[in-house]
Structure formats: structure tokens, C-alpha cells
GROMACS .gro file of C-alpha atoms in nm:
model
  352
    1MET     CA    1  -0.549  -2.301  -1.886
    2GLY     CA    2  -0.645  -2.044  -1.619
    3LEU     CA    3  -0.978  -1.930  -1.440
    4PHE     CA    4  -0.922  -1.637  -1.674
    5SER     CA    5  -0.734  -1.733  -1.983
    6LYS     CA    6  -1.034  -1.556  -2.200
    7VAL     CA    7  -0.988  -1.238  -2.045
    8LEU     CA    8  -0.588  -1.245  -2.035
    9ASP     CA    9  -0.545  -1.196  -2.384
   10TRP     CA   10  -0.442  -0.841  -2.498
   11ILE     CA   11  -0.725  -0.560  -2.669
   12PRO     CA   12  -0.701  -0.656  -3.014
   13GLY     CA   13  -0.507  -0.369  -3.235
   14ARG     CA   14  -0.263  -0.271  -2.983
   15ASP     CA   15   0.068  -0.272  -3.084
   16LEU     CA   16   0.362  -0.424  -2.769
   17GLY     CA   17   0.649  -0.448  -3.025
   18SER     CA   18   1.017  -0.254  -2.923
   19MET     CA   19   0.999  -0.032  -2.588
   20GLY     CA   20   0.925   0.348  -2.615
   21LYS     CA   21   0.902   0.550  -2.409
   22LYS     CA   22   0.598   0.521  -2.247
   23ASP     CA   23   0.774   0.371  -1.883
   24LEU     CA   24   0.602   0.356  -1.555
   25ALA     CA   25   0.607   0.340  -1.213
   26MET     CA   26   0.379   0.144  -0.990
   27ASP     CA   27   0.272   0.091  -0.654
   28LEU     CA   28   0.154  -0.217  -0.614
   29GLY     CA   29  -0.034  -0.157  -0.269
   30THR     CA   30  -0.260  -0.358  -0.043
   31ALA     CA   31  -0.558  -0.096  -0.074
   32ASN     CA   32  -0.457   0.115  -0.360
   33THR     CA   33  -0.225   0.130  -0.662
   34LEU     CA   34  -0.087   0.423  -0.827
   35ILE     CA   35   0.055   0.440  -1.179
   36TYR     CA   36   0.321   0.689  -1.270
   37VAL     CA   37   0.429   0.695  -1.672
   38LYS     CA   38   0.712   0.868  -1.701
   39GLY     CA   39   0.670   1.293  -1.866
   40LYS     CA   40   0.323   1.237  -1.760
   41GLY     CA   41   0.363   1.190  -1.346
   42ILE     CA   42   0.085   1.032  -1.186
   43VAL     CA   43  -0.154   0.919  -1.407
   44LEU     CA   44  -0.391   0.663  -1.193
   45ASN     CA   45  -0.467   0.633  -0.819
   46GLU     CA   46  -0.734   0.322  -0.797
   47PRO     CA   47  -0.818   0.047  -0.454
   48SER     CA   48  -0.665  -0.252  -0.549
   49TYR     CA   49  -0.949  -0.448  -0.556
   50ILE     CA   50  -1.105  -0.620  -0.871
   51ALA     CA   51  -1.481  -0.811  -0.959
   52ILE     CA   52  -1.521  -1.152  -1.121
   53ASN     CA   53  -1.828  -1.258  -1.322
   54THR     CA   54  -1.794  -1.615  -1.258
   55GLN     CA   55  -2.048  -1.700  -1.506
   56ASP     CA   56  -1.873  -1.576  -1.846
   57ASN     CA   57  -1.521  -1.490  -1.634
   58SER     CA   58  -1.509  -1.178  -1.759
   59ILE     CA   59  -1.462  -0.856  -1.533
   60HIS     CA   60  -1.710  -0.655  -1.380
   61ALA     CA   61  -1.541  -0.395  -1.250
   62VAL     CA   62  -1.201  -0.242  -1.108
   63GLY     CA   63  -1.103  -0.050  -0.896
   64MET     CA   64  -1.314   0.198  -0.661
   65GLU     CA   65  -1.601   0.027  -0.864
   66ALA     CA   66  -1.534  -0.282  -0.785
   67LYS     CA   67  -1.464  -0.142  -0.385
   68VAL     CA   68  -1.791  -0.060  -0.335
   69MET     CA   69  -1.915  -0.419  -0.399
   70TRP     CA   70  -1.738  -0.586  -0.145
   71GLY     CA   71  -1.946  -0.767   0.035
   72ARG     CA   72  -2.235  -0.628  -0.117
   73ALA     CA   73  -2.219  -0.861  -0.432
   74PRO     CA   74  -2.444  -1.133  -0.620
   75ARG     CA   75  -2.368  -1.496  -0.587
   76HIS     CA   76  -2.174  -1.477  -0.935
   77ILE     CA   77  -1.951  -1.151  -0.886
   78GLN     CA   78  -1.650  -1.267  -0.694
   79VAL     CA   79  -1.472  -0.980  -0.575
   80TYR     CA   80  -1.103  -1.060  -0.508
   81ARG     CA   81  -0.806  -0.822  -0.352
   82PRO     CA   82  -0.588  -0.989  -0.503
   83ILE     CA   83  -0.275  -0.802  -0.312
   84LYS     CA   84  -0.214  -0.898   0.029
   85ASP     CA   85   0.020  -0.773   0.282
   86GLY     CA   86   0.199  -0.607  -0.011
   87VAL     CA   87   0.235  -0.930  -0.251
   88ILE     CA   88   0.090  -1.089  -0.521
   89ASN     CA   89  -0.163  -1.348  -0.300
   90ASP     CA   90  -0.420  -1.453  -0.589
   91LEU     CA   91  -0.232  -1.496  -0.929
   92GLU     CA   92  -0.520  -1.416  -1.184
   93PRO     CA   93  -0.717  -1.204  -1.033
   94ALA     CA   94  -0.397  -0.984  -0.994
   95GLN     CA   95  -0.270  -1.020  -1.311
   96LEU     CA   96  -0.629  -0.902  -1.462
   97MET     CA   97  -0.611  -0.586  -1.246
   98ILE     CA   98  -0.285  -0.502  -1.309
   99LYS     CA   99  -0.301  -0.539  -1.673
  100HIS     CA  100  -0.630  -0.310  -1.693
  101PHE     CA  101  -0.496  -0.075  -1.447
  102ILE     CA  102  -0.185  -0.074  -1.734
  103ASN     CA  103  -0.401   0.018  -2.007
  104LYS     CA  104  -0.626   0.230  -1.860
  105ALA     CA  105  -0.292   0.440  -1.760
  106LEU     CA  106  -0.185   0.429  -2.104
  107SER     CA  107  -0.453   0.499  -2.265
  108ARG     CA  108  -0.496   0.806  -2.366
  109LEU     CA  109  -0.141   0.829  -2.400
  110GLY     CA  110  -0.146   0.682  -2.779
  111ARG     CA  111   0.036   0.356  -2.905
  112ILE     CA  112   0.120   0.126  -2.617
  113LEU     CA  113   0.483   0.009  -2.676
  114LYS     CA  114   0.573  -0.268  -2.466
  115PRO     CA  115   0.731  -0.047  -2.119
  116ARG     CA  116   0.954  -0.100  -1.878
  117ILE     CA  117   0.820  -0.108  -1.553
  118ILE     CA  118   1.002  -0.043  -1.164
  119ILE     CA  119   0.697  -0.167  -0.943
  120CYS     CA  120   0.747  -0.116  -0.539
  121VAL     CA  121   0.760  -0.351  -0.309
  122PRO     CA  122   0.805  -0.427   0.101
  123SER     CA  123   1.107  -0.432   0.197
  124GLY     CA  124   1.252  -0.776   0.289
  125ILE     CA  125   1.039  -0.972  -0.005
  126THR     CA  126   1.093  -1.358  -0.027
  127GLN     CA  127   1.222  -1.456  -0.362
  128VAL     CA  128   0.934  -1.650  -0.436
  129GLU     CA  129   0.703  -1.294  -0.420
  130LYS     CA  130   0.943  -1.126  -0.633
  131LYS     CA  131   0.918  -1.369  -0.876
  132ALA     CA  132   0.536  -1.332  -0.872
  133VAL     CA  133   0.539  -0.990  -0.915
  134ILE     CA  134   0.785  -1.001  -1.216
  135ASP     CA  135   0.636  -1.313  -1.334
  136ALA     CA  136   0.244  -1.067  -1.362
  137ALA     CA  137   0.397  -0.807  -1.533
  138ILE     CA  138   0.514  -0.929  -1.824
  139GLN     CA  139   0.270  -1.124  -1.849
  140CYS     CA  140   0.067  -0.811  -1.896
  141GLY     CA  141   0.326  -0.689  -2.138
  142ALA     CA  142   0.612  -0.552  -1.958
  143GLY     CA  143   0.955  -0.594  -2.174
  144LYS     CA  144   1.159  -0.507  -1.843
  145VAL     CA  145   1.063  -0.556  -1.495
  146TYR     CA  146   1.237  -0.350  -1.183
  147LEU     CA  147   1.127  -0.373  -0.856
  148ILE     CA  148   1.251  -0.135  -0.584
  149GLU     CA  149   1.153  -0.145  -0.218
  150GLU     CA  150   0.909   0.131  -0.062
  151PRO     CA  151   1.111   0.296   0.170
  152MET     CA  152   1.384   0.347  -0.049
  153ALA     CA  153   1.100   0.543  -0.313
  154ALA     CA  154   0.961   0.725  -0.040
  155ALA     CA  155   1.299   0.843   0.012
  156ILE     CA  156   1.395   0.893  -0.334
  157GLY     CA  157   1.096   1.135  -0.388
  158ALA     CA  158   1.200   1.305  -0.040
  159GLY     CA  159   1.454   1.422  -0.231
  160LEU     CA  160   1.655   1.332   0.070
  161ALA     CA  161   2.009   1.230   0.059
  162ILE     CA  162   2.082   0.810   0.024
  163ASP     CA  163   2.359   0.869  -0.180
  164HIS     CA  164   2.643   1.013   0.125
  165PRO     CA  165   2.765   0.809   0.333
  166GLN     CA  166   2.546   0.919   0.640
  167GLY     CA  167   2.189   0.727   0.745
  168VAL     CA  168   1.843   0.807   0.641
  169MET     CA  169   1.538   0.609   0.759
  170VAL     CA  170   1.243   0.596   0.683
  171VAL     CA  171   0.914   0.424   0.759
  172ASP     CA  172   0.600   0.364   0.514
  173ILE     CA  173   0.323   0.262   0.674
  174GLY     CA  174   0.060   0.136   0.404
  175GLY     CA  175  -0.229  -0.072   0.372
  176GLY     CA  176  -0.101  -0.408   0.426
  177THR     CA  177   0.274  -0.383   0.519
  178THR     CA  178   0.440  -0.150   0.731
  179ASP     CA  179   0.868  -0.102   0.584
  180VAL     CA  180   1.138   0.046   0.783
  181ALA     CA  181   1.458   0.148   0.596
  182ILE     CA  182   1.751   0.298   0.753
  183ILE     CA  183   1.976   0.399   0.414
  184SER     CA  184   2.321   0.472   0.326
  185MET     CA  185   2.574   0.525   0.020
  186GLY     CA  186   2.241   0.481  -0.195
  187VAL     CA  187   2.117   0.140   0.029
  188PRO     CA  188   1.981  -0.035   0.257
  189ALA     CA  189   2.165  -0.096   0.576
  190VAL     CA  190   1.935  -0.225   0.781
  191SER     CA  191   1.534  -0.288   0.661
  192ASP     CA  192   1.249  -0.515   0.769
  193SER     CA  193   0.864  -0.536   0.706
  194LYS     CA  194   0.591  -0.657   0.912
  195ARG     CA  195   0.253  -0.751   0.858
  196VAL     CA  196   0.049  -0.457   1.044
  197ALA     CA  197  -0.035  -0.169   0.896
  198GLY     CA  198  -0.326  -0.021   0.798
  199ASP     CA  199  -0.554  -0.329   0.739
  200GLU     CA  200  -0.465  -0.409   1.130
  201MET     CA  201  -0.622  -0.086   1.315
  202ASP     CA  202  -0.932  -0.130   1.023
  203ASN     CA  203  -0.937  -0.517   1.203
  204ALA     CA  204  -0.852  -0.396   1.499
  205ILE     CA  205  -1.144  -0.167   1.510
  206VAL     CA  206  -1.450  -0.464   1.389
  207GLN     CA  207  -1.298  -0.645   1.686
  208TYR     CA  208  -1.349  -0.350   1.976
  209VAL     CA  209  -1.738  -0.287   1.797
  210ARG     CA  210  -1.756  -0.663   1.829
  211LYS     CA  211  -1.639  -0.725   2.154
  212ASN     CA  212  -1.824  -0.408   2.355
  213HIS     CA  213  -2.107  -0.323   2.145
  214HIS     CA  214  -2.161  -0.679   2.045
  215LEU     CA  215  -2.232  -0.546   1.671
  216MET     CA  216  -2.016  -0.709   1.383
  217ILE     CA  217  -1.935  -0.444   1.120
  218GLY     CA  218  -1.771  -0.487   0.780
  219GLN     CA  219  -1.407  -0.387   0.692
  220LEU     CA  220  -1.461  -0.102   0.469
  221GLU     CA  221  -1.716   0.047   0.779
  222ALA     CA  222  -1.425  -0.016   0.982
  223GLU     CA  223  -1.175   0.160   0.754
  224GLU     CA  224  -1.408   0.478   0.693
  225VAL     CA  225  -1.417   0.519   1.091
  226LYS     CA  226  -1.074   0.526   1.105
  227ILE     CA  227  -0.958   0.763   0.827
  228ARG     CA  228  -1.279   1.002   0.993
  229ILE     CA  229  -1.195   1.001   1.300
  230GLY     CA  230  -0.893   0.764   1.377
  231SER     CA  231  -0.599   0.898   1.631
  232ALA     CA  232  -0.283   0.750   1.834
  233TYR     CA  233  -0.410   0.969   2.144
  234PRO     CA  234  -0.740   0.882   2.344
  235THR     CA  235  -0.928   1.220   2.293
  236GLU     CA  236  -1.302   1.324   2.378
  237GLU     CA  237  -1.270   1.625   2.175
  238GLY     CA  238  -1.385   1.612   1.773
  239GLU     CA  239  -1.601   1.436   1.578
  240THR     CA  240  -1.849   1.122   1.632
  241CYS     CA  241  -1.903   0.906   1.395
  242PRO     CA  242  -2.149   0.664   1.359
  243VAL     CA  243  -2.147   0.255   1.244
  244ARG     CA  244  -2.370   0.053   1.134
  245GLY     CA  245  -2.418  -0.355   1.131
  246ARG     CA  246  -2.598  -0.619   1.236
  247ASP     CA  247  -2.630  -0.696   1.582
  248LEU     CA  248  -2.462  -1.020   1.774
  249VAL     CA  249  -2.789  -1.057   1.981
  250THR     CA  250  -3.084  -1.023   1.768
  251GLY     CA  251  -2.995  -1.063   1.437
  252THR     CA  252  -3.067  -0.711   1.334
  253PRO     CA  253  -2.951  -0.425   1.180
  254LYS     CA  254  -2.778  -0.207   1.467
  255GLU     CA  255  -2.646   0.155   1.483
  256VAL     CA  256  -2.383   0.244   1.735
  257VAL     CA  257  -2.167   0.577   1.735
  258LEU     CA  258  -1.807   0.599   1.828
  259THR     CA  259  -1.585   0.857   1.961
  260PRO     CA  260  -1.212   0.898   1.892
  261ALA     CA  261  -1.107   0.823   2.253
  262GLN     CA  262  -1.252   0.472   2.159
  263VAL     CA  263  -1.085   0.455   1.796
  264ALA     CA  264  -0.783   0.541   1.994
  265GLN     CA  265  -0.788   0.293   2.213
  266ALA     CA  266  -0.883   0.026   1.996
  267ILE     CA  267  -0.615   0.103   1.780
  268GLN     CA  268  -0.349   0.053   2.002
  269ASP     CA  269  -0.240  -0.281   1.938
  270PRO     CA  270  -0.127  -0.267   1.614
  271LEU     CA  271   0.011   0.027   1.653
  272HIS     CA  272   0.300  -0.032   1.926
  273GLN     CA  273   0.388  -0.357   1.686
  274ILE     CA  274   0.472  -0.085   1.509
  275LEU     CA  275   0.648   0.084   1.750
  276GLU     CA  276   0.856  -0.277   1.754
  277ILE     CA  277   0.985  -0.308   1.451
  278ILE     CA  278   1.177   0.037   1.425
  279ARG     CA  279   1.337   0.001   1.712
  280ASP     CA  280   1.394  -0.394   1.596
  281VAL     CA  281   1.560  -0.182   1.290
  282LEU     CA  282   1.734   0.035   1.544
  283ASP     CA  283   1.864  -0.224   1.720
  284ARG     CA  284   2.011  -0.378   1.451
  285THR     CA  285   2.169   0.008   1.352
  286THR     CA  286   2.538   0.038   1.406
  287PRO     CA  287   2.598   0.354   1.672
  288GLU     CA  288   2.766   0.579   1.400
  289LEU     CA  289   2.451   0.505   1.138
  290GLN     CA  290   2.171   0.528   1.481
  291SER     CA  291   2.388   0.913   1.593
  292ASP     CA  292   2.280   1.043   1.222
  293ILE     CA  293   1.904   0.950   1.252
  294HIS     CA  294   1.907   1.065   1.582
  295ARG     CA  295   2.034   1.387   1.418
  296GLU     CA  296   1.829   1.335   1.138
  297GLY     CA  297   1.491   1.240   1.236
  298ILE     CA  298   1.267   1.026   1.058
  299PHE     CA  299   1.040   1.088   0.774
  300LEU     CA  300   0.697   0.916   0.767
  301THR     CA  301   0.505   0.851   0.475
  302GLY     CA  302   0.211   0.613   0.377
  303GLY     CA  303  -0.150   0.622   0.393
  304GLY     CA  304  -0.163   0.481   0.739
  305SER     CA  305   0.103   0.756   0.914
  306LEU     CA  306  -0.257   0.990   0.785
  307VAL     CA  307  -0.407   0.853   1.130
  308LYS     CA  308  -0.437   1.173   1.343
  309GLY     CA  309  -0.114   1.201   1.530
  310MET     CA  310   0.075   0.882   1.413
  311ASP     CA  311   0.398   1.111   1.413
  312ARG     CA  312   0.376   1.310   1.745
  313PHE     CA  313   0.285   0.914   1.868
  314ILE     CA  314   0.629   0.780   1.705
  315GLU     CA  315   0.826   1.056   1.837
  316GLU     CA  316   0.750   1.062   2.224
  317HIS     CA  317   0.822   0.699   2.210
  318ILE     CA  318   1.069   0.671   2.004
  319SER     CA  319   1.278   1.012   2.159
  320ILE     CA  320   1.385   1.047   1.773
  321PRO     CA  321   1.238   1.366   1.564
  322VAL     CA  322   0.931   1.259   1.300
  323THR     CA  323   0.897   1.473   1.017
  324MET     CA  324   0.607   1.371   0.808
  325ALA     CA  325   0.601   1.341   0.396
  326GLU     CA  326   0.412   1.630   0.179
  327ASP     CA  327   0.163   1.330   0.078
  328PRO     CA  328   0.188   1.051   0.204
  329LEU     CA  329  -0.027   0.856  -0.010
  330THR     CA  330   0.183   0.936  -0.336
  331SER     CA  331   0.558   0.955  -0.223
  332VAL     CA  332   0.647   0.668  -0.274
  333VAL     CA  333   0.468   0.652  -0.668
  334GLU     CA  334   0.646   0.957  -0.681
  335GLY     CA  335   0.969   0.815  -0.563
  336ALA     CA  336   0.961   0.527  -0.789
  337GLY     CA  337   0.870   0.800  -1.113
  338ARG     CA  338   1.201   0.943  -1.010
  339ALA     CA  339   1.397   0.658  -1.044
  340LEU     CA  340   1.212   0.591  -1.367
  341GLU     CA  341   1.352   0.955  -1.482
  342GLU     CA  342   1.702   0.877  -1.368
  343ILE     CA  343   1.734   0.510  -1.354
  344HIS     CA  344   2.100   0.497  -1.438
  345ARG     CA  345   2.168   0.714  -1.146
  346PHE     CA  346   1.922   0.528  -0.943
  347LYS     CA  347   2.019   0.221  -1.045
  348LYS     CA  348   2.169   0.070  -0.725
  349ALA     CA  349   1.819   0.151  -0.512
  350PHE     CA  350   1.715  -0.166  -0.741
  351LEU     CA  351   1.659  -0.517  -0.604
  352THR     CA  352   1.819  -0.793  -0.789
   0.00000   0.00000   0.00000
């Protein structure tokens, strides 16, 4: 029995009998988890955090309530980010978090029947990582689990012509991974996934502030800076952003003010690593599919794509037109939800 076995049991009184209509799709992301319920749309969007009280092994908080405790919790509260680089890193906290989100998503929809679940995963996920995701979902009450690559889900959500014999290129910049795929005839022709995305940008900001201002700031502080003034291009225009942390010289609290130009300088290395992933996928693509991509362009999605100027940055360096998703934060789970609604049409999209 694991450390959290006491809270892994289903809530008494819930009926987990035969498969019902409340099937769902889940974008189990490093930064956020989104759930789409069949016939209802997106019903949950929460940070992928969970806080456990180690004194009695109970859940203290999940989602946003747990995220704000990161780096602030007392000694007996352990805060986890159980999804790392797009896959499960801490199995038991992940199971608890997933179960909590499923219960929360379905709690207002009547009796909970054992659902089918489509889960979005990074391209190039290993068999071991697949098994961890499937086992976690089944432990949390799933009747049947399907996996779909995130770029494929994003393409379905955008209504791109993935069934046709022509190339469609999707770049999904998430919290833990950047996934790139060229899709043709309903399956990825070429795909790749690298563990460089939003989190690496946050880490780059932390290191920049440490090196240039002798100030240690937290990851959440860096994330806030990225969201507020993050830019792919150095510019002195726009608002500035104060950051607070510990002065590495005196050990006392200190504040400095960052400009968009400084933040752009800080994140250049992750940005160029993302370019290399795109170039590598294009290098492994046939001339015919490359011709399609040059004509149709790149579809860009994921929370990391919201950094100001990201679409123009990729377009200028890759020399291919880039189109942003209408809602980069939800396009993957929207696509998984559409695949759920039309499961027989998109069955080729699922991983085996």
C-alpha cells in the first residue's frame, strides 16, 4: 500500500458501474489540467498542483489553491507538481490529483458512471510513460483509456484538414514540452517532442535575475514576469515588472524592476531550442509534405505560444507563415473533446 492509499478509495456512494454518457477528454499538462465532458464542453481548467498533509496523508488542496502554496507551505504540507515534462513524474500524487479533477468535473452532472477518457500526451511518449498514464486513469475509475498526441488534438480542434493526403504542421508549446508534428491522412507523418517550453523560460528568467541582479526569485515569480512582459524580441517599450526575492549578497529581501528587453534576453536560449525542434522535424519531412507546409503554414498553439511576438519570431526564423490558435490554452483539449464526440471518425488518431 502506498503512502496515499487511504485517499485513493472512491468516495462512498458513487456508482462506477457500466459505461455511461459522461465520457471525458483530459489535457493532463505540466502547468494546467483541462477537462472536457462530452456534451458539456470544457468544465475544468486548473493548475496541475496538489498539496498533501503528511501528518494524516490527506489532501490539503488541489489546483489553484495548491499552486499558491508552492514555496510557502508549512513543513507538514508537501506541495507537488506531479506532471513533469508532460508525463507523470510522481505517480500517487498524480492519481490523487487526477481523481480529484475527475470528481470535480463530473460532480454537478449526476451519477458518475465509469467513463471513457481520452488523455492528451506529448509526441514521442515512451511505452513506460504511456502505461503510467493509462494505469493512473484506470486507478481513478476510467472504464477505457485512449491516448492522443497533443499536436494531433490541436489540429482536430482547429478543424484542420488532417484526413487529406497533404501536410499539416502543428507546433504546441506547453508548460513542460514543445511538441511538433506534421500530420497527413489522419496520422503524424513526422513528429518530435523536446522538454523545453514554458517552464524552461521561467527557469531562464530565474537564472538571468540571479546572474545580473544577484537576486534569487521563485519560479512562480518568474512565471508572472513571463506572462506580464515576456517577449520574443528585445524592446524597451511597454510596461516594466517588479520582482522580489532574496538578495544573494545581504540575505535580505530585495526588489528589482525588469524591462521587456531584459526578459527577452533571458529567454533567448529556450526560444532558439524551440526553433531547432521545428527545423529538425522539417529536415525529416519529404519534399512533398514540405511543399504543403510552405503553402499552408504552421499552426501554433499552447500556453507558451502566448509570449508576445512568438508567432512572428518563428515565422521570421523558419520562413514559413505562422497562424496562432484562436485560444492557445484550450485548443488541445477542445480537439480531444471533438475526437471524443466523433470517436469512430478519429480512431486513427489514437495511440496504441
